[in-house]
mmCIF file of C-alpha atoms in Angstrom:
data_model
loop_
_atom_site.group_PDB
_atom_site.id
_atom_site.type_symbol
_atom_site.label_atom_id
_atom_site.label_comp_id
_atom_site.label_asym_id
_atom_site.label_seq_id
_atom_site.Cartn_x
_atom_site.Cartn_y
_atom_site.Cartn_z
ATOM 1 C CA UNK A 24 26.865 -18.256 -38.317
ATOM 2 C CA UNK A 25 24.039 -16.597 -39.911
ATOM 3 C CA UNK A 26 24.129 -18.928 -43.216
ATOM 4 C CA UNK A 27 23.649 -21.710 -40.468
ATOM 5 C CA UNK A 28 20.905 -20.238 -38.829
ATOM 6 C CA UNK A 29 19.245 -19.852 -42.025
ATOM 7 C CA UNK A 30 20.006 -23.035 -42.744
ATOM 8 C CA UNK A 31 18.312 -24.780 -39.206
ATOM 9 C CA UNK A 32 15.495 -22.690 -39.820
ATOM 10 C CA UNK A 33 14.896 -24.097 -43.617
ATOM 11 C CA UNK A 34 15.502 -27.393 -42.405
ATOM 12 C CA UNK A 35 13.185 -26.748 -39.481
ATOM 13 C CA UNK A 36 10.369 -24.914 -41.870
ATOM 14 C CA UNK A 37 10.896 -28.462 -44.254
ATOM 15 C CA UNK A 38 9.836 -30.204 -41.860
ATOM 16 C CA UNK A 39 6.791 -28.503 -40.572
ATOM 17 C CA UNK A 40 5.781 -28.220 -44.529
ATOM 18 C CA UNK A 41 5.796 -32.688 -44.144
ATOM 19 C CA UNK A 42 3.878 -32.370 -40.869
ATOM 20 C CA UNK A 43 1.705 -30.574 -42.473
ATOM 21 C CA UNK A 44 1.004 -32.781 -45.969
ATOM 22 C CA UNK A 45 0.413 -35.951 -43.223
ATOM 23 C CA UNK A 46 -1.941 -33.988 -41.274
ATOM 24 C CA UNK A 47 -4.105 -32.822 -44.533
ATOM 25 C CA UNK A 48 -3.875 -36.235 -45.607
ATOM 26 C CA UNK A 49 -5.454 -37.816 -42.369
ATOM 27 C CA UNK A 50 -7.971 -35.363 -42.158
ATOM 28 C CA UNK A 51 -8.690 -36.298 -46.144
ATOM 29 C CA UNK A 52 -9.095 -39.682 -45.100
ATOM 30 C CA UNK A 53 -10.801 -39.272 -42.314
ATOM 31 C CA UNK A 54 -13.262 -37.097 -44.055
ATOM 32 C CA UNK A 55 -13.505 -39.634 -46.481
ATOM 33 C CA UNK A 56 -14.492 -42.136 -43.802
ATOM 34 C CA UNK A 57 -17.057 -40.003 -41.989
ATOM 35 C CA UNK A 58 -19.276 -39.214 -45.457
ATOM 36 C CA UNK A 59 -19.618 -42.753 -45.812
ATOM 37 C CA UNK A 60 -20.611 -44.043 -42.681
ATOM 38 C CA UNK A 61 -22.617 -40.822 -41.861
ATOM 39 C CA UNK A 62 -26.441 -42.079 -41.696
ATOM 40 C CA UNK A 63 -27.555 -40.305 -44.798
ATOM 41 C CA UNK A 64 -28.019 -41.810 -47.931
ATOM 42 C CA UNK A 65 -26.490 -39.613 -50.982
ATOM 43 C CA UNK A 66 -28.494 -41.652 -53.199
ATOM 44 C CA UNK A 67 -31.680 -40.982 -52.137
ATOM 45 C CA UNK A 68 -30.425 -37.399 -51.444
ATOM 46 C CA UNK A 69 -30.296 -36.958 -55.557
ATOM 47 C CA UNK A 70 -33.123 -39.347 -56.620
ATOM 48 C CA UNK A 71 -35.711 -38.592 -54.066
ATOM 49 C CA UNK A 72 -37.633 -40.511 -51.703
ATOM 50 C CA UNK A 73 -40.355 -41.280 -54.891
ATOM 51 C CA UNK A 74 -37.558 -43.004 -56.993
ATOM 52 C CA UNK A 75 -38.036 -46.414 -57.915
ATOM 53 C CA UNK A 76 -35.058 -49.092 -57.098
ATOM 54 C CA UNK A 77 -34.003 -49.445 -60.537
ATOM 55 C CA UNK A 78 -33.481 -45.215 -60.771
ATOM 56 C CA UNK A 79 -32.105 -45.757 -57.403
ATOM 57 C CA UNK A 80 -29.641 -48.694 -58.317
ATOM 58 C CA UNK A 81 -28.587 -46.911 -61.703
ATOM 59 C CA UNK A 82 -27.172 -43.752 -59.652
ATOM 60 C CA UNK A 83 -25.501 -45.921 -56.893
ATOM 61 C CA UNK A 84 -23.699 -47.691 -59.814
ATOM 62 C CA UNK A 85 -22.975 -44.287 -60.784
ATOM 63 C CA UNK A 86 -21.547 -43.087 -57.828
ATOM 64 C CA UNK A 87 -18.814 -46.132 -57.711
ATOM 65 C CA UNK A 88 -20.630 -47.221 -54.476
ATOM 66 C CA UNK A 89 -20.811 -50.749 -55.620
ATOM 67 C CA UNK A 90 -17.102 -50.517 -55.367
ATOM 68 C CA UNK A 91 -14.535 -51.413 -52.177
ATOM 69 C CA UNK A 92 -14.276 -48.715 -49.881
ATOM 70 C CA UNK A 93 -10.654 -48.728 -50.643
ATOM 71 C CA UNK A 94 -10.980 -47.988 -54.213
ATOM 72 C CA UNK A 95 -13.643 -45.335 -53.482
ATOM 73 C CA UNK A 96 -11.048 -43.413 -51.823
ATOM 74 C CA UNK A 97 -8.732 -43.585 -54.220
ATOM 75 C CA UNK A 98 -11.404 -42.713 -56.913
ATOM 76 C CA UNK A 99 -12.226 -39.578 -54.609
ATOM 77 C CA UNK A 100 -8.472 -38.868 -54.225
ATOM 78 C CA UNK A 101 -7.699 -38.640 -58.091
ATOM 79 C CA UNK A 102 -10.580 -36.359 -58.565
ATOM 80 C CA UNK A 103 -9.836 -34.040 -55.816
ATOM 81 C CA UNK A 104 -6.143 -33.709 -56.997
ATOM 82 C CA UNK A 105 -7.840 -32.393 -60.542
ATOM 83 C CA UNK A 106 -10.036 -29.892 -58.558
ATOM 84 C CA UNK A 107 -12.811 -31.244 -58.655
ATOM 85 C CA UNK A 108 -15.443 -31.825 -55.214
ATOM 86 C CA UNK A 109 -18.168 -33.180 -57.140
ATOM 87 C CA UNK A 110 -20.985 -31.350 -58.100
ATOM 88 C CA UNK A 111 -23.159 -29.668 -55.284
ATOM 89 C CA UNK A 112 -26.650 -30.779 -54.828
ATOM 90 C CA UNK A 113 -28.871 -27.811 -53.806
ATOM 91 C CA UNK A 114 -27.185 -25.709 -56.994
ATOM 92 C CA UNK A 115 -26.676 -28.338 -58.980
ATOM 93 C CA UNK A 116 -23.122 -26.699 -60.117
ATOM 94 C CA UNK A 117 -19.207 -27.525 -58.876
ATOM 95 C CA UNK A 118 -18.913 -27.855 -55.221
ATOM 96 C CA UNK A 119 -14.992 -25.566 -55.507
ATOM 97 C CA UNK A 120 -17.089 -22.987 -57.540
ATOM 98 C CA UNK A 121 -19.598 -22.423 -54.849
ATOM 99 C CA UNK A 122 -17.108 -22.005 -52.026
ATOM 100 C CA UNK A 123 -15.484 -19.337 -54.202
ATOM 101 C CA UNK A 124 -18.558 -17.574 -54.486
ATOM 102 C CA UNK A 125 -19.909 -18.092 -50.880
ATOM 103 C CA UNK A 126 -16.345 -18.035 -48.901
ATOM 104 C CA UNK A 127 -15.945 -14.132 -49.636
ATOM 105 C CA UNK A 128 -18.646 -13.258 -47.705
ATOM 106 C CA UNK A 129 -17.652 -15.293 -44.626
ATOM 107 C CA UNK A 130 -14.483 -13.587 -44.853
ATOM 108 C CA UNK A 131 -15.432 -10.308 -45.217
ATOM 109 C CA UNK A 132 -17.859 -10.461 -42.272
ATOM 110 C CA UNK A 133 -14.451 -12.667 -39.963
ATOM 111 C CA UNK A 134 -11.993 -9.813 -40.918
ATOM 112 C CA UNK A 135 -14.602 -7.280 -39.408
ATOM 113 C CA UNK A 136 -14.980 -9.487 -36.635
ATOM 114 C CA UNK A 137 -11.412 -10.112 -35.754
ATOM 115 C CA UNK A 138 -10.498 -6.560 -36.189
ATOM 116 C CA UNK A 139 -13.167 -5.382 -33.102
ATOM 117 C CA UNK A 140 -11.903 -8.662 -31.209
ATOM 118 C CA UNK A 141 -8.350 -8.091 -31.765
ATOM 119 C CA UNK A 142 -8.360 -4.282 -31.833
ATOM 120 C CA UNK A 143 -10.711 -4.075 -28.493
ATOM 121 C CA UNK A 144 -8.827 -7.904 -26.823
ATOM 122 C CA UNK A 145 -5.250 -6.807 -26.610
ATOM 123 C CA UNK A 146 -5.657 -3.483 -25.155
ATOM 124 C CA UNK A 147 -7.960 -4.750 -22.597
ATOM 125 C CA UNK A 148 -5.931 -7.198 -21.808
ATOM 126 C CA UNK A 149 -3.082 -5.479 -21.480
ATOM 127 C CA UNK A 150 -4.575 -3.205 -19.472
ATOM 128 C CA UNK A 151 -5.698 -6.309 -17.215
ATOM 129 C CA UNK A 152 -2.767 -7.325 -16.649
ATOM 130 C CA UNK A 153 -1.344 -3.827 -15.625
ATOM 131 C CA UNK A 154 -4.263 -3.412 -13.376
ATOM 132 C CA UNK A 155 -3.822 -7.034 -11.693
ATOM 133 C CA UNK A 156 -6.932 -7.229 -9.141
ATOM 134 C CA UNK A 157 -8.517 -3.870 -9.777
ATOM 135 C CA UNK A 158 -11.834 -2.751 -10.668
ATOM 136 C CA UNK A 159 -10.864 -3.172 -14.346
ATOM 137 C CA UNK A 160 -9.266 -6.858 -14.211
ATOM 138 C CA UNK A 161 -12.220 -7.849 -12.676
ATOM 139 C CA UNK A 162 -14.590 -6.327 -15.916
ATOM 140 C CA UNK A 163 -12.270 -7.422 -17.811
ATOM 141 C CA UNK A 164 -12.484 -11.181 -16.774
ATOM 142 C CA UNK A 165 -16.605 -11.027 -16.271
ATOM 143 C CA UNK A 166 -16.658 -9.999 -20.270
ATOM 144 C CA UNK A 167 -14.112 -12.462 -21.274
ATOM 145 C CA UNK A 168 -16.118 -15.251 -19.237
ATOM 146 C CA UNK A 169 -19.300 -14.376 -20.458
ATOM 147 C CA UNK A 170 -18.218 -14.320 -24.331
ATOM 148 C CA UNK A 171 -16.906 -17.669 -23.805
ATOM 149 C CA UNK A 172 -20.071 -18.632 -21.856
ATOM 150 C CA UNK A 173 -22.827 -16.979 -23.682
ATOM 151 C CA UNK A 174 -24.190 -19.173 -27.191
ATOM 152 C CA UNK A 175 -23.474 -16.277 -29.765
ATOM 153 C CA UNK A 176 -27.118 -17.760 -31.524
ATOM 154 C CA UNK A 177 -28.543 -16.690 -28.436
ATOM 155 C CA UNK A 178 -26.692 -13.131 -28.419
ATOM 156 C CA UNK A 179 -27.558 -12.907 -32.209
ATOM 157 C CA UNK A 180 -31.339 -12.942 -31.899
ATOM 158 C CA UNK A 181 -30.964 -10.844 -28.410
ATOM 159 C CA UNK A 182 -28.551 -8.562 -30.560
ATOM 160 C CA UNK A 183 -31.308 -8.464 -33.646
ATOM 161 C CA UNK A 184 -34.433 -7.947 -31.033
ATOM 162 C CA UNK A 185 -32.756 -4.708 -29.466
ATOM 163 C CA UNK A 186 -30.357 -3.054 -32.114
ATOM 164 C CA UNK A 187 -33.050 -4.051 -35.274
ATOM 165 C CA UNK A 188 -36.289 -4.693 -34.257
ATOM 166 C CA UNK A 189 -36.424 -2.192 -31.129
ATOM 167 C CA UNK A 190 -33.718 0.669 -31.647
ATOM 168 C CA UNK A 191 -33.346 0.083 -35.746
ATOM 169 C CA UNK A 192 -29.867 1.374 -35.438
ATOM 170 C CA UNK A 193 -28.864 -1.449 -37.636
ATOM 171 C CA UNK A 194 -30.053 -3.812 -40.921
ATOM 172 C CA UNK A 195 -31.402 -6.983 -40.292
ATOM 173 C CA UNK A 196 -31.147 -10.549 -41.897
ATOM 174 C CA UNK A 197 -28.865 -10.562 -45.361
ATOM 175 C CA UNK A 198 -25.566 -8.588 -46.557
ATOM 176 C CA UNK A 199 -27.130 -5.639 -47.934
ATOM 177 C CA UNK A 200 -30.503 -4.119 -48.570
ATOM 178 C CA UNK A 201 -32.847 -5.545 -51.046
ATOM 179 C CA UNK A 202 -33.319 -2.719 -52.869
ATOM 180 C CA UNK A 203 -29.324 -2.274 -53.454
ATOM 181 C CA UNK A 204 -28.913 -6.360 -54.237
ATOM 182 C CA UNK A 205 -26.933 -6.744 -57.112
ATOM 183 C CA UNK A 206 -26.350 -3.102 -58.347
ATOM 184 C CA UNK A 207 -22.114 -3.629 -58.191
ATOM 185 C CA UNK A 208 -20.210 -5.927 -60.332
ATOM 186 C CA UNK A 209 -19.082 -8.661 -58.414
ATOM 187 C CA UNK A 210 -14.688 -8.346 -58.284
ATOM 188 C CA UNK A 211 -13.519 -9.403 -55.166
ATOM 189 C CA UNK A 212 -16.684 -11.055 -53.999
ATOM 190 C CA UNK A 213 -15.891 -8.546 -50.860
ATOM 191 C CA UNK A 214 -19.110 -6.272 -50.853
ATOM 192 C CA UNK A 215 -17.668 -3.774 -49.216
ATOM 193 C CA UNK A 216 -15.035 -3.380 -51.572
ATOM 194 C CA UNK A 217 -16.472 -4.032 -54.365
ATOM 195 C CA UNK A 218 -19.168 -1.121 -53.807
ATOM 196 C CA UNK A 219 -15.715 1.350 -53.345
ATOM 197 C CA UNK A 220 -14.579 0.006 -56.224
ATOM 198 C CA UNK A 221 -18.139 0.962 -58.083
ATOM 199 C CA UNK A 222 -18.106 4.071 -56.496
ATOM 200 C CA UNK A 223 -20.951 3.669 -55.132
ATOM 201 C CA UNK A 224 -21.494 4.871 -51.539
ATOM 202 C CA UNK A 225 -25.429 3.884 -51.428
ATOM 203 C CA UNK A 226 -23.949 0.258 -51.294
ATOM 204 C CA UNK A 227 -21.059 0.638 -49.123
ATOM 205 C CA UNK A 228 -22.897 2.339 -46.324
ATOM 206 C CA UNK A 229 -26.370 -0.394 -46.862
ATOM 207 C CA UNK A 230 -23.533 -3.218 -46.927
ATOM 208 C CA UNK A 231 -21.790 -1.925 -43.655
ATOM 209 C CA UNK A 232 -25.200 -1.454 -42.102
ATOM 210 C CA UNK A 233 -25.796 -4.904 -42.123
ATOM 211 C CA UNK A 234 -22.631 -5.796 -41.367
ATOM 212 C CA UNK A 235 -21.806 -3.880 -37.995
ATOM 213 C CA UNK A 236 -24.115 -6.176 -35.796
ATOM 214 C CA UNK A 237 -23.234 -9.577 -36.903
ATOM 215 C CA UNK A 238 -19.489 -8.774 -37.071
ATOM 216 C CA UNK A 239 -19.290 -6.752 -33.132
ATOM 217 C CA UNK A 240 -21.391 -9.961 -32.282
ATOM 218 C CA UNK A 241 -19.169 -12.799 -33.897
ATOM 219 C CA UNK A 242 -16.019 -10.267 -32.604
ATOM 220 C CA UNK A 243 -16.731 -10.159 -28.922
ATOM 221 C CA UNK A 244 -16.708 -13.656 -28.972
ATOM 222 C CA UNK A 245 -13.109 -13.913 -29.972
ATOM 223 C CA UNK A 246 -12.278 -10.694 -27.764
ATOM 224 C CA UNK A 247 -13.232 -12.880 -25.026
ATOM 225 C CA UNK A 248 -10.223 -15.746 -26.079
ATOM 226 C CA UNK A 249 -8.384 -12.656 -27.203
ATOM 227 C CA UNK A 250 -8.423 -10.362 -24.083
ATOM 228 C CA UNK A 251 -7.774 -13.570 -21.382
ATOM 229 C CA UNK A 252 -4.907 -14.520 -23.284
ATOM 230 C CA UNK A 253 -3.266 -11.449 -23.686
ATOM 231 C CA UNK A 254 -3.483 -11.031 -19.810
ATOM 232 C CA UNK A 255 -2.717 -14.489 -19.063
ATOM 233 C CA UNK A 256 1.234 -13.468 -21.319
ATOM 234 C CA UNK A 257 1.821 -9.912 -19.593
ATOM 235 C CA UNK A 258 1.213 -11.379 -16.369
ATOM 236 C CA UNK A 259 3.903 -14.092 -17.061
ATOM 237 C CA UNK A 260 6.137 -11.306 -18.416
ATOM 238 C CA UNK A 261 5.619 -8.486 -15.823
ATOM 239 C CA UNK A 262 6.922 -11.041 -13.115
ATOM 240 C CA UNK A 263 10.155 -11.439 -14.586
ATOM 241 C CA UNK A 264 13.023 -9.434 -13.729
ATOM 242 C CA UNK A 265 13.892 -7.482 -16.329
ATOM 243 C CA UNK A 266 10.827 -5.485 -15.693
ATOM 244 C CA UNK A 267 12.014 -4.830 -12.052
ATOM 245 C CA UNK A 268 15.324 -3.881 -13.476
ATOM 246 C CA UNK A 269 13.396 -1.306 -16.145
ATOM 247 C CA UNK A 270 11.320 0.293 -13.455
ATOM 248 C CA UNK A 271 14.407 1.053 -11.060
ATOM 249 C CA UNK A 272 15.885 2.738 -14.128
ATOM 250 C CA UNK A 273 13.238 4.894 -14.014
ATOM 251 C CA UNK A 274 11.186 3.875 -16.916
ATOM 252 C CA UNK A 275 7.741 5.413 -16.949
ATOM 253 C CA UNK A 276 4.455 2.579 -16.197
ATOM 254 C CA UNK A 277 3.772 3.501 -20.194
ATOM 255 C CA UNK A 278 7.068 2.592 -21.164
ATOM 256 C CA UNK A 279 7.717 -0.511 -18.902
ATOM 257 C CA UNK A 280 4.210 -2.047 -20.068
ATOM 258 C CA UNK A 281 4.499 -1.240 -23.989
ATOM 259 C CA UNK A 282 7.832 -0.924 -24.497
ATOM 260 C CA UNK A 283 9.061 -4.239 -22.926
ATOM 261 C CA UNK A 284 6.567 -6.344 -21.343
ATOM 262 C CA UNK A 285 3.987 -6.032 -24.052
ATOM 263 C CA UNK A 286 6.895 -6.346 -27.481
ATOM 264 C CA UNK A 287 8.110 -9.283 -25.699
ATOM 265 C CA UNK A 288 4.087 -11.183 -26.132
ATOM 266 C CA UNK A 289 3.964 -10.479 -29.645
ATOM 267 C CA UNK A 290 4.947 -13.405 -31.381
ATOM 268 C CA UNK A 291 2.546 -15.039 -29.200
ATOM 269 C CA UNK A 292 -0.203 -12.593 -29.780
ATOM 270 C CA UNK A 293 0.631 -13.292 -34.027
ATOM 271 C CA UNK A 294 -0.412 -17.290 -33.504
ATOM 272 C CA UNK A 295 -3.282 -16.272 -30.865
ATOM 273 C CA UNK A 296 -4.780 -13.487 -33.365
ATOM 274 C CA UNK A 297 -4.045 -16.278 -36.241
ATOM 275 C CA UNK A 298 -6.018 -19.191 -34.712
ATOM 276 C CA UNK A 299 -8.983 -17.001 -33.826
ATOM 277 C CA UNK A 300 -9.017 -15.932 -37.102
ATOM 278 C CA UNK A 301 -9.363 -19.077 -38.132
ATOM 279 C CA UNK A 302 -12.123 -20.013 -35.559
ATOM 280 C CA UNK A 303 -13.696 -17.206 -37.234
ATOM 281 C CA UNK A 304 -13.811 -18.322 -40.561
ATOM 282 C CA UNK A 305 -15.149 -21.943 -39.466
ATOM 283 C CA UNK A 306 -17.660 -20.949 -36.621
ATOM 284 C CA UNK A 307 -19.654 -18.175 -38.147
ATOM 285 C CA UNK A 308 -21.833 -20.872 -38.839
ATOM 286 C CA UNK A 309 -24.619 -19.751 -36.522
ATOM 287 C CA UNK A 310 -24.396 -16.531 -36.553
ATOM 288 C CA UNK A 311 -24.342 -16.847 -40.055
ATOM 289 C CA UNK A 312 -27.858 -18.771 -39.800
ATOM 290 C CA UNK A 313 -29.016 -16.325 -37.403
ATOM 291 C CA UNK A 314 -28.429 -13.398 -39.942
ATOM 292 C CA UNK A 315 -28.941 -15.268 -42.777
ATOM 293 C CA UNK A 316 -25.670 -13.967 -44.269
ATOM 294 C CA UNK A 317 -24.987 -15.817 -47.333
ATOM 295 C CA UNK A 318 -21.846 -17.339 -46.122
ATOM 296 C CA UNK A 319 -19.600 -20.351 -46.423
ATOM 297 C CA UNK A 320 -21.598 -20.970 -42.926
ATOM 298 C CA UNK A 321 -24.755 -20.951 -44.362
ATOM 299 C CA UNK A 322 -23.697 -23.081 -47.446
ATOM 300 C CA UNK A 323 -22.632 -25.754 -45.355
ATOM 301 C CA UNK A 324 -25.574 -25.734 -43.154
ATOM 302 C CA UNK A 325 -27.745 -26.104 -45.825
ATOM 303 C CA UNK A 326 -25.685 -28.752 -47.291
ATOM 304 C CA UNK A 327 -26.147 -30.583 -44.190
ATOM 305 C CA UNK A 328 -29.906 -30.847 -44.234
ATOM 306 C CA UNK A 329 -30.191 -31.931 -47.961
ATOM 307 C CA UNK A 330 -27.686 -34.425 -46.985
ATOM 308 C CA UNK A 331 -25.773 -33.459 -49.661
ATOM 309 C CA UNK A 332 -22.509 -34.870 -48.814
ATOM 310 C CA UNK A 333 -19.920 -33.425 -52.124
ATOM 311 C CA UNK A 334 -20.518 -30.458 -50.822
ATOM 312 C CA UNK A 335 -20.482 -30.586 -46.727
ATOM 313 C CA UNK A 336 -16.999 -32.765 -47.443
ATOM 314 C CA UNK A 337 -15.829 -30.069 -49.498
ATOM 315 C CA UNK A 338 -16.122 -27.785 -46.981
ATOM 316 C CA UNK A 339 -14.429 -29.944 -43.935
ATOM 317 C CA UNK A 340 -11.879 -30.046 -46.162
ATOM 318 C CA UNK A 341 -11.210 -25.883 -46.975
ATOM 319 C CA UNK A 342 -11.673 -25.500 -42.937
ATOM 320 C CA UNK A 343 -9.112 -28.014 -42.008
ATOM 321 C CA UNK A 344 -6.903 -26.477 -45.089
ATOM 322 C CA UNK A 345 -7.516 -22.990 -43.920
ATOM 323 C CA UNK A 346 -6.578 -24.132 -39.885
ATOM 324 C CA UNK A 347 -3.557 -25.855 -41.206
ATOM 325 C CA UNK A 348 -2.425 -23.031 -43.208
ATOM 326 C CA UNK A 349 -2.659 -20.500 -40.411
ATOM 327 C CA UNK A 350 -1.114 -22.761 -38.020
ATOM 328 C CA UNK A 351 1.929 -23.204 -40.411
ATOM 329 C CA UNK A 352 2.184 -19.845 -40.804
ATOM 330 C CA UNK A 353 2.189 -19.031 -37.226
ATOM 331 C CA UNK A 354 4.974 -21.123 -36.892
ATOM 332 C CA UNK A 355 6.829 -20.171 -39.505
ATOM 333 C CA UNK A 356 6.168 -16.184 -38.215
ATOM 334 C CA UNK A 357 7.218 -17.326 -35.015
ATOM 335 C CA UNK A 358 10.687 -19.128 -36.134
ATOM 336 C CA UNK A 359 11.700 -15.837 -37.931
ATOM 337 C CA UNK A 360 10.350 -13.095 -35.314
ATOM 338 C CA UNK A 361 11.174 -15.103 -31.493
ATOM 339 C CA UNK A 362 15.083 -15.224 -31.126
ATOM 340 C CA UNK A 363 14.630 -17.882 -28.556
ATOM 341 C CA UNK A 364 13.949 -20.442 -31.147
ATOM 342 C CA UNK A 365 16.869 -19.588 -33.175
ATOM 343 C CA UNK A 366 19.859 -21.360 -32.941
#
């Protein structure tokens, strides 16, 4: 019996993995299709608005633009299966190479991020729930509707006025002070760890200083999806009868809440934690403009303006790669962990 539940849950697992290869292929196509009908020339991007038309023509024959769409694409397709993005515009070097050295940071600042809106979201939540129309519900739901409501570029500059400008509790725009820029050998790309790793504490404590604000900022937003969504579960589960059956057995609140109510939401709480994770790692892009954290956020943003379309492709593609991923694992987490979907 086990063998064949092992075996239902490859087979299932299989075909998630194929979902998931036609869904990275649509989105490759449809990026594809949206950097070449996008009204911005990538021509004149590289040659300049000064260029004369034979410079111009020489670079579009270049490109392969003279070419059917059709053959484009596979052109693009060929190349991409090599590793190779194209060559990025404002650096002038390999698109993949400057997501590796710009993606760290992004993720460095959305762990921080999802660790205050996880660690702060479930408890609250939880606590919501227990608390159904009391005093603390009703907080509870006014913070989660006003990090959905609130523009986080809006709470970043309010956040940088009061905490920087006014208070000074915190650094400012960038990762780390000027002074300290480039004193640790880059490892990890993580500047956090890296400066442990260097030993040296100057760094680490200048690094987290400019982190705090930007991450608690970027964080309450997803405590906000975090915190409604873990009450929105242990209300479902506190109505069911096995909690009335724990609580005449004369289970303590602590016990009834924790022990059953809340172990039976965590699968759940694995693919909610997982997607806003994800969210993170894609939508720091204004608070990474805000900051001016030098961030996968900020690489694409700047990409945008120049119109430099290798590079804001390449990155479409590592977000819809990096949603994918986490959604498959998710699944996959929840087909080993829920006994309900075993059969």
């Amino acid at each position: 019996m086990q063998w064949f539940s092992n075996e239902n849950l490859a087979r299932r697992l299989a075909k998630r993995l194929v979902q998931v290869i036609i869904t990275l292929f649509g989105l490759l196509v449809l990026t594809f299709i949206i950097g070449r009908v996008m009204p911005i020339d990538p021509v004149l991007a590289i040659v300049g608005p000064d260029a004369d038309h034979s410079t111009y023509q020489q670079v579009y024959l270049q490109l392969g633009f003279d070419k059917p769409l059709w053959t484009q694409f596979i052109i693009y397709l060929s190349t991409l299966l090599h590793g190779d993005l194209g060559n990025a515009l404002l650096t002038g070097k390999p698109v993949l190479d400057d997501i590796v050295r710009v993606f760290p940071a992004t993720v460095e600042l959305a762990t921080m991020a999802i660790i205050v809106g996880a660690g702060l979201g479930i408890p609250l939540g939880v606590l919501a729930a227990a608390r159904r129309n009391s005093p603390l519900d009703y907080v509870v739901r006014v913070i989660s509707l006003a990090g959905y409501s609130t523009p986080i570029f809006w709470v970043g500059m309010i956040g940088l006025l009061i905490f920087y400008a006014w208070l000074g509790w915190v650094g400012g725009s960038g990762r780390v002070d000027l002074a300290f820029d480039g004193l640790v050998e880059r490892r990890t790309g993580l500047l956090l760890v890296d400066s442990l790793l260097a030993g040296n504490k100057q760094v680490f404590f200048s690094a987290l200083n400019y982190l705090v604000l930007p991450a608690a900022l970027l964080g309450f937003h997803s405590l906000a999806y975090i915190s409604r969504m873990t009450r929105s579960f242990m209300l479902a589960q506190l109505s069911q009868e096995f909690i009335i059956t724990a609580r005449v057995k004369g289970l303590t609140e602590w016990q009834v809440i924790w022990g059953h109510a809340f172990r039976n939401i965590l699968v759940q709480l694995l693919t909610v934690v997982a997607l806003a994770y994800g969210s993170l790692l894609e939508g720091a892009v204004l608070i990474e403009t805000v900051f001016a954290w030098p961030g996968f956020g900020s690489y694409l943003t700047g990409s945008l303006l120049l119109g430099d379309m290798n590079a804001v492709m390449g990155c479409v593609l590592v977000v819809g790669i990096i949603f994918v991923s986490l959604n498959l694992l998710s699944d996959m987490l929840y087909q080993i962990f829920d006994p309900r979907t075993k059969v």
